[in-house]
PDB file of C-alpha atoms in Angstrom:
ATOM      1  CA  MET A 263     218.205  42.421 -70.515  1.00  0.00           C
ATOM      2  CA  PRO A 264     215.696  42.206 -73.734  1.00  0.00           C
ATOM      3  CA  GLY A 265     211.997  40.917 -73.495  1.00  0.00           C
ATOM      4  CA  ILE A 266     212.411  41.422 -69.402  1.00  0.00           C
ATOM      5  CA  GLN A 267     209.646  44.355 -68.496  1.00  0.00           C
ATOM      6  CA  ARG A 268     210.987  46.670 -66.439  1.00  0.00           C
ATOM      7  CA  PRO A 269     208.042  48.102 -64.228  1.00  0.00           C
ATOM      8  CA  ASP A 270     209.870  51.730 -63.442  1.00  0.00           C
ATOM      9  CA  ASN A 271     210.863  52.203 -66.622  1.00  0.00           C
ATOM     10  CA  THR A 272     215.019  52.339 -66.210  1.00  0.00           C
ATOM     11  CA  PRO A 273     216.918  51.566 -68.628  1.00  0.00           C
ATOM     12  CA  ASP A 274     218.360  48.068 -69.695  1.00  0.00           C
ATOM     13  CA  ARG A 275     222.300  47.713 -69.554  1.00  0.00           C
ATOM     14  CA  MET A 276     222.555  49.070 -72.990  1.00  0.00           C
ATOM     15  CA  GLY A 277     220.811  52.088 -72.328  1.00  0.00           C
ATOM     16  CA  ARG A 278     217.089  51.170 -73.571  1.00  0.00           C
ATOM     17  CA  ARG A 279     213.816  51.663 -71.975  1.00  0.00           C
ATOM     18  CA  GLN A 280     211.209  49.161 -71.904  1.00  0.00           C
ATOM     19  CA  GLY A 281     208.320  50.911 -71.600  1.00  0.00           C
ATOM     20  CA  LYS A 282     206.332  53.221 -74.424  1.00  0.00           C
ATOM     21  CA  ALA A 283     209.035  55.915 -74.248  1.00  0.00           C
ATOM     22  CA  PRO A 284     207.963  59.213 -75.974  1.00  0.00           C
ATOM     23  CA  ILE A 285     209.933  59.129 -79.269  1.00  0.00           C
ATOM     24  CA  LEU A 286     210.436  62.929 -78.872  1.00  0.00           C
ATOM     25  CA  GLY A 287     214.127  63.828 -77.741  1.00  0.00           C
ATOM     26  CA  GLN A 288     214.961  60.265 -76.845  1.00  0.00           C
ATOM     27  CA  GLY A 289     216.374  59.608 -80.229  1.00  0.00           C
ATOM     28  CA  HIS A 290     219.969  59.506 -80.987  1.00  0.00           C
ATOM     29  CA  SER A 291     220.633  62.798 -79.943  1.00  0.00           C
ATOM     30  CA  LEU A 292     222.075  63.752 -82.988  1.00  0.00           C
ATOM     31  CA  THR A 293     222.870  67.121 -83.991  1.00  0.00           C
ATOM     32  CA  ASP A 294     221.208  68.890 -87.447  1.00  0.00           C
ATOM     33  CA  GLN A 295     225.291  68.928 -88.731  1.00  0.00           C
ATOM     34  CA  GLU A 296     225.731  65.077 -87.497  1.00  0.00           C
ATOM     35  CA  GLY A 297     222.176  63.771 -89.118  1.00  0.00           C
ATOM     36  CA  GLU A 298     222.947  65.642 -92.419  1.00  0.00           C
ATOM     37  CA  MET A 299     226.778  63.719 -92.454  1.00  0.00           C
ATOM     38  CA  ILE A 300     224.871  60.455 -91.575  1.00  0.00           C
ATOM     39  CA  GLN A 301     222.035  61.171 -94.191  1.00  0.00           C
ATOM     40  CA  GLN A 302     225.106  61.743 -97.020  1.00  0.00           C
ATOM     41  CA  MET A 303     226.857  58.628 -96.160  1.00  0.00           C
ATOM     42  CA  ILE A 304     224.010  56.713 -96.037  1.00  0.00           C
ATOM     43  CA  ARG A 305     223.192  58.184-100.194  1.00  0.00           C
ATOM     44  CA  GLU A 306     227.217  57.391-101.027  1.00  0.00           C
ATOM     45  CA  GLU A 307     226.257  53.692 -99.752  1.00  0.00           C
ATOM     46  CA  GLN A 308     223.222  53.396-101.426  1.00  0.00           C
ATOM     47  CA  GLN A 309     224.622  55.118-104.611  1.00  0.00           C
ATOM     48  CA  SER A 310     220.945  56.457-104.855  1.00  0.00           C
ATOM     49  CA  SER A 311     220.404  59.506-107.217  1.00  0.00           C
ATOM     50  CA  ARG A 312     217.068  59.636-105.420  1.00  0.00           C
ATOM     51  CA  LEU A 313     216.106  63.034-104.298  1.00  0.00           C
ATOM     52  CA  PRO A 314     214.293  63.816-100.399  1.00  0.00           C
ATOM     53  CA  TYR A 315     211.768  65.999-102.874  1.00  0.00           C
ATOM     54  CA  ILE A 316     210.096  66.217-106.218  1.00  0.00           C
ATOM     55  CA  PRO A 317     211.424  68.245-108.407  1.00  0.00           C
ATOM     56  CA  GLN A 318     209.379  71.053-109.741  1.00  0.00           C
ATOM     57  CA  GLU A 319     209.887  70.018-113.439  1.00  0.00           C
ATOM     58  CA  ASP A 320     208.536  66.660-112.155  1.00  0.00           C
ATOM     59  CA  LEU A 321     205.169  67.600-110.451  1.00  0.00           C
ATOM     60  CA  SER A 322     201.871  67.625-112.658  1.00  0.00           C
ATOM     61  CA  GLN A 323     199.573  70.461-112.937  1.00  0.00           C
ATOM     62  CA  GLU A 324     197.265  69.480-110.665  1.00  0.00           C
ATOM     63  CA  ALA A 325     199.581  68.733-107.874  1.00  0.00           C
ATOM     64  CA  THR A 326     199.229  71.406-104.366  1.00  0.00           C
ATOM     65  CA  THR A 327     202.461  71.634-103.390  1.00  0.00           C
ATOM     66  CA  GLN A 328     201.880  74.625-100.822  1.00  0.00           C
ATOM     67  CA  MET A 329     199.126  74.524 -97.669  1.00  0.00           C
ATOM     68  CA  SER A 330     196.377  76.700 -97.403  1.00  0.00           C
ATOM     69  CA  PRO A 331     196.894  79.331 -94.905  1.00  0.00           C
ATOM     70  CA  GLU A 332     194.596  77.759 -92.830  1.00  0.00           C
ATOM     71  CA  THR A 333     196.257  74.412 -92.629  1.00  0.00           C
ATOM     72  CA  ALA A 334     199.574  76.106 -92.826  1.00  0.00           C
ATOM     73  CA  ARG A 335     198.770  78.123 -89.282  1.00  0.00           C
ATOM     74  CA  VAL A 336     197.567  74.905 -87.313  1.00  0.00           C
ATOM     75  CA  ILE A 337     200.517  73.256 -88.623  1.00  0.00           C
ATOM     76  CA  GLY A 338     202.787  76.250 -87.347  1.00  0.00           C
ATOM     77  CA  VAL A 339     200.961  76.494 -83.937  1.00  0.00           C
ATOM     78  CA  SER A 340     201.137  72.823 -83.230  1.00  0.00           C
ATOM     79  CA  HIS A 341     204.858  72.191 -84.085  1.00  0.00           C
ATOM     80  CA  VAL A 342     203.809  69.329 -85.602  1.00  0.00           C
ATOM     81  CA  ARG A 343     206.592  69.860 -88.288  1.00  0.00           C
ATOM     82  CA  GLN A 344     209.338  70.331 -86.103  1.00  0.00           C
ATOM     83  CA  ILE A 345     208.870  67.108 -84.037  1.00  0.00           C
ATOM     84  CA  LEU A 346     207.930  64.952 -87.527  1.00  0.00           C
ATOM     85  CA  HIS A 347     211.868  66.831 -88.488  1.00  0.00           C
ATOM     86  CA  MET A 348     213.511  64.883 -85.323  1.00  0.00           C
ATOM     87  CA  PHE A 349     212.127  61.798 -86.396  1.00  0.00           C
ATOM     88  CA  ASN A 350     213.576  62.174 -89.232  1.00  0.00           C
ATOM     89  CA  ARG A 351     216.574  62.914 -88.550  1.00  0.00           C
ATOM     90  CA  ASP A 352     216.877  60.916 -85.542  1.00  0.00           C
ATOM     91  CA  TYR A 353     215.054  57.682 -86.521  1.00  0.00           C
ATOM     92  CA  LEU A 354     215.018  57.756 -90.040  1.00  0.00           C
ATOM     93  CA  TYR A 355     218.667  59.722 -90.587  1.00  0.00           C
ATOM     94  CA  GLY A 356     216.920  61.992 -93.144  1.00  0.00           C
ATOM     95  CA  GLN A 357     215.498  59.498 -95.320  1.00  0.00           C
ATOM     96  CA  GLY A 358     212.141  60.716 -95.172  1.00  0.00           C
ATOM     97  CA  ARG A 359     210.356  63.384 -97.373  1.00  0.00           C
ATOM     98  CA  PHE A 360     207.805  65.759 -96.653  1.00  0.00           C
ATOM     99  CA  ASP A 361     205.471  66.592 -98.805  1.00  0.00           C
ATOM    100  CA  GLU A 362     202.706  69.670 -98.221  1.00  0.00           C
ATOM    101  CA  TYR A 363     199.207  69.518 -99.673  1.00  0.00           C
ATOM    102  CA  LYS A 364     196.682  72.225 -99.386  1.00  0.00           C
ATOM    103  CA  ASP A 365     194.992  70.503 -96.654  1.00  0.00           C
ATOM    104  CA  GLY A 366     197.976  69.012 -95.163  1.00  0.00           C
ATOM    105  CA  LEU A 367     201.323  67.679 -94.356  1.00  0.00           C
ATOM    106  CA  LEU A 368     202.679  63.846 -95.415  1.00  0.00           C
ATOM    107  CA  LEU A 369     205.853  62.484 -94.115  1.00  0.00           C
ATOM    108  CA  LYS A 370     206.689  59.209 -95.959  1.00  0.00           C
ATOM    109  CA  TRP A 371     209.747  56.955 -95.741  1.00  0.00           C
ATOM    110  CA  GLY A 372     210.492  53.838 -97.540  1.00  0.00           C
ATOM    111  CA  ASP A 373     210.810  52.455-101.215  1.00  0.00           C
ATOM    112  CA  GLY A 374     208.657  50.753-103.504  1.00  0.00           C
ATOM    113  CA  TYR A 375     206.625  48.059-101.118  1.00  0.00           C
ATOM    114  CA  SER A 376     207.903  49.121 -98.120  1.00  0.00           C
ATOM    115  CA  ARG A 377     206.613  53.218 -98.342  1.00  0.00           C
ATOM    116  CA  LYS A 378     205.212  54.100 -95.143  1.00  0.00           C
ATOM    117  CA  HIS A 379     203.442  57.305 -94.039  1.00  0.00           C
ATOM    118  CA  ILE A 380     202.660  59.702 -91.727  1.00  0.00           C
ATOM    119  CA  TRP A 381     199.619  61.472 -92.838  1.00  0.00           C
ATOM    120  CA  ILE A 382     198.307  64.525 -91.224  1.00  0.00           C
ATOM    121  CA  THR A 383     195.128  67.095 -92.841  1.00  0.00           C
ATOM    122  CA  VAL A 384     193.634  69.678 -91.525  1.00  0.00           C
ATOM    123  CA  GLU A 385     189.537  70.634 -91.253  1.00  0.00           C
ATOM    124  CA  ASN A 386     187.721  72.646 -89.381  1.00  0.00           C
ATOM    125  CA  ASP A 387     190.810  73.806 -87.483  1.00  0.00           C
ATOM    126  CA  ASN A 388     191.646  70.263 -86.015  1.00  0.00           C
ATOM    127  CA  MET A 389     194.013  67.995 -86.998  1.00  0.00           C
ATOM    128  CA  ILE A 390     193.158  64.826 -88.490  1.00  0.00           C
ATOM    129  CA  PHE A 391     196.159  61.857 -88.633  1.00  0.00           C
ATOM    130  CA  GLU A 392     195.183  58.944 -90.565  1.00  0.00           C
ATOM    131  CA  THR A 393     195.753  55.620 -88.929  1.00  0.00           C
ATOM    132  CA  SER A 394     196.957  51.914 -89.403  1.00  0.00           C
ATOM    133  CA  HIS A 395     193.941  50.200 -87.978  1.00  0.00           C
ATOM    134  CA  TYR A 396     190.197  50.063 -89.153  1.00  0.00           C
ATOM    135  CA  LYS A 397     188.283  49.465 -86.080  1.00  0.00           C
ATOM    136  CA  LYS A 398     187.719  51.685 -82.998  1.00  0.00           C
ATOM    137  CA  CYS A 399     190.763  52.032 -80.456  1.00  0.00           C
ATOM    138  CA  ASP A 400     190.848  53.043 -76.868  1.00  0.00           C
ATOM    139  CA  LYS A 401     191.444  56.357 -77.824  1.00  0.00           C
ATOM    140  CA  PRO A 402     188.582  58.763 -77.088  1.00  0.00           C
ATOM    141  CA  TYR A 403     189.450  60.820 -79.977  1.00  0.00           C
ATOM    142  CA  CYS A 404     189.114  57.863 -82.688  1.00  0.00           C
ATOM    143  CA  ASN A 405     186.731  57.205 -85.008  1.00  0.00           C
ATOM    144  CA  GLY A 406     187.717  53.856 -86.198  1.00  0.00           C
ATOM    145  CA  THR A 407     190.222  55.276 -89.050  1.00  0.00           C
ATOM    146  CA  HIS A 408     191.375  58.858 -88.178  1.00  0.00           C
ATOM    147  CA  HIS A 409     192.617  60.361 -85.079  1.00  0.00           C
ATOM    148  CA  THR A 410     190.911  63.887 -84.466  1.00  0.00           C
ATOM    149  CA  LEU A 411     192.772  66.129 -82.099  1.00  0.00           C
ATOM    150  CA  THR A 412     191.034  69.333 -81.166  1.00  0.00           C
ATOM    151  CA  PRO A 413     193.145  72.485 -80.750  1.00  0.00           C
ATOM    152  CA  ASP A 414     193.332  71.823 -77.046  1.00  0.00           C
ATOM    153  CA  LEU A 415     194.927  68.526 -77.439  1.00  0.00           C
ATOM    154  CA  TYR A 416     197.478  69.105 -80.586  1.00  0.00           C
ATOM    155  CA  MET A 417     198.419  72.374 -78.197  1.00  0.00           C
ATOM    156  CA  ASN A 418     199.220  69.550 -75.493  1.00  0.00           C
ATOM    157  CA  VAL A 419     203.102  68.986 -76.911  1.00  0.00           C
ATOM    158  CA  ASP A 420     202.966  65.622 -75.174  1.00  0.00           C
ATOM    159  CA  LEU A 421     199.989  64.765 -76.019  1.00  0.00           C
ATOM    160  CA  LEU A 422     200.767  65.062 -79.830  1.00  0.00           C
ATOM    161  CA  ASN A 423     204.025  63.955 -79.471  1.00  0.00           C
ATOM    162  CA  GLN A 424     202.206  60.425 -78.107  1.00  0.00           C
ATOM    163  CA  GLU A 425     200.427  60.597 -81.563  1.00  0.00           C
ATOM    164  CA  LEU A 426     203.102  60.939 -83.388  1.00  0.00           C
ATOM    165  CA  GLY A 427     205.142  58.626 -81.703  1.00  0.00           C
ATOM    166  CA  ASP A 428     202.003  55.920 -81.971  1.00  0.00           C
ATOM    167  CA  ARG A 429     201.961  57.019 -85.657  1.00  0.00           C
ATOM    168  CA  PHE A 430     205.765  56.529 -86.788  1.00  0.00           C
ATOM    169  CA  ARG A 431     205.429  52.645 -84.669  1.00  0.00           C
ATOM    170  CA  ARG A 432     202.315  51.762 -86.602  1.00  0.00           C
ATOM    171  CA  PRO A 433     202.356  54.027 -89.769  1.00  0.00           C
ATOM    172  CA  VAL A 434     200.275  53.572 -93.044  1.00  0.00           C
ATOM    173  CA  PHE A 435     201.459  51.828 -95.858  1.00  0.00           C
ATOM    174  CA  GLU A 436     200.925  53.133 -99.316  1.00  0.00           C
ATOM    175  CA  ARG A 437     198.497  51.229-100.909  1.00  0.00           C
ATOM    176  CA  SER A 438     198.945  50.336-104.513  1.00  0.00           C
ATOM    177  CA  GLU A 439     196.431  52.296-105.836  1.00  0.00           C
ATOM    178  CA  ASP A 440     198.490  55.380-104.541  1.00  0.00           C
TER     179      ASP A 440
END
């Protein structure tokens, strides 16, 4: 029943778990092909010509669209991109867009006033997540506005998945000056 906490985290009659279940692998269990079919159906229904990327000719000269080698290395060894692609496929039905920057990676979704982000930057071999809160939370790696994961933390796939799940559930909203 909705609203009833199951202490043992067993599924309810609809197959949903009540606790904070990890997001990785807990989506709709779509194959890549099924995800692409749903993405195409959504685009057709919305009659949208919006592309999931910025066309090269529309980028400004100042835009950096490729990660630095050090950033790409950290993003690669952490597997954060693969996990975010699963989020995009299973939860956003491929409607999210990935942007690379010199120092990081951005997953954004939504339109207009509802655009949301998971923003990840890399500094000194650490992975930094922008948070939606503005005061220190109970996580030991929180400074009040960002969560900083050291290599030993972001190499722990369970911890990384939990952090990404938290960022997905409480994304950063695009500010008007963006």
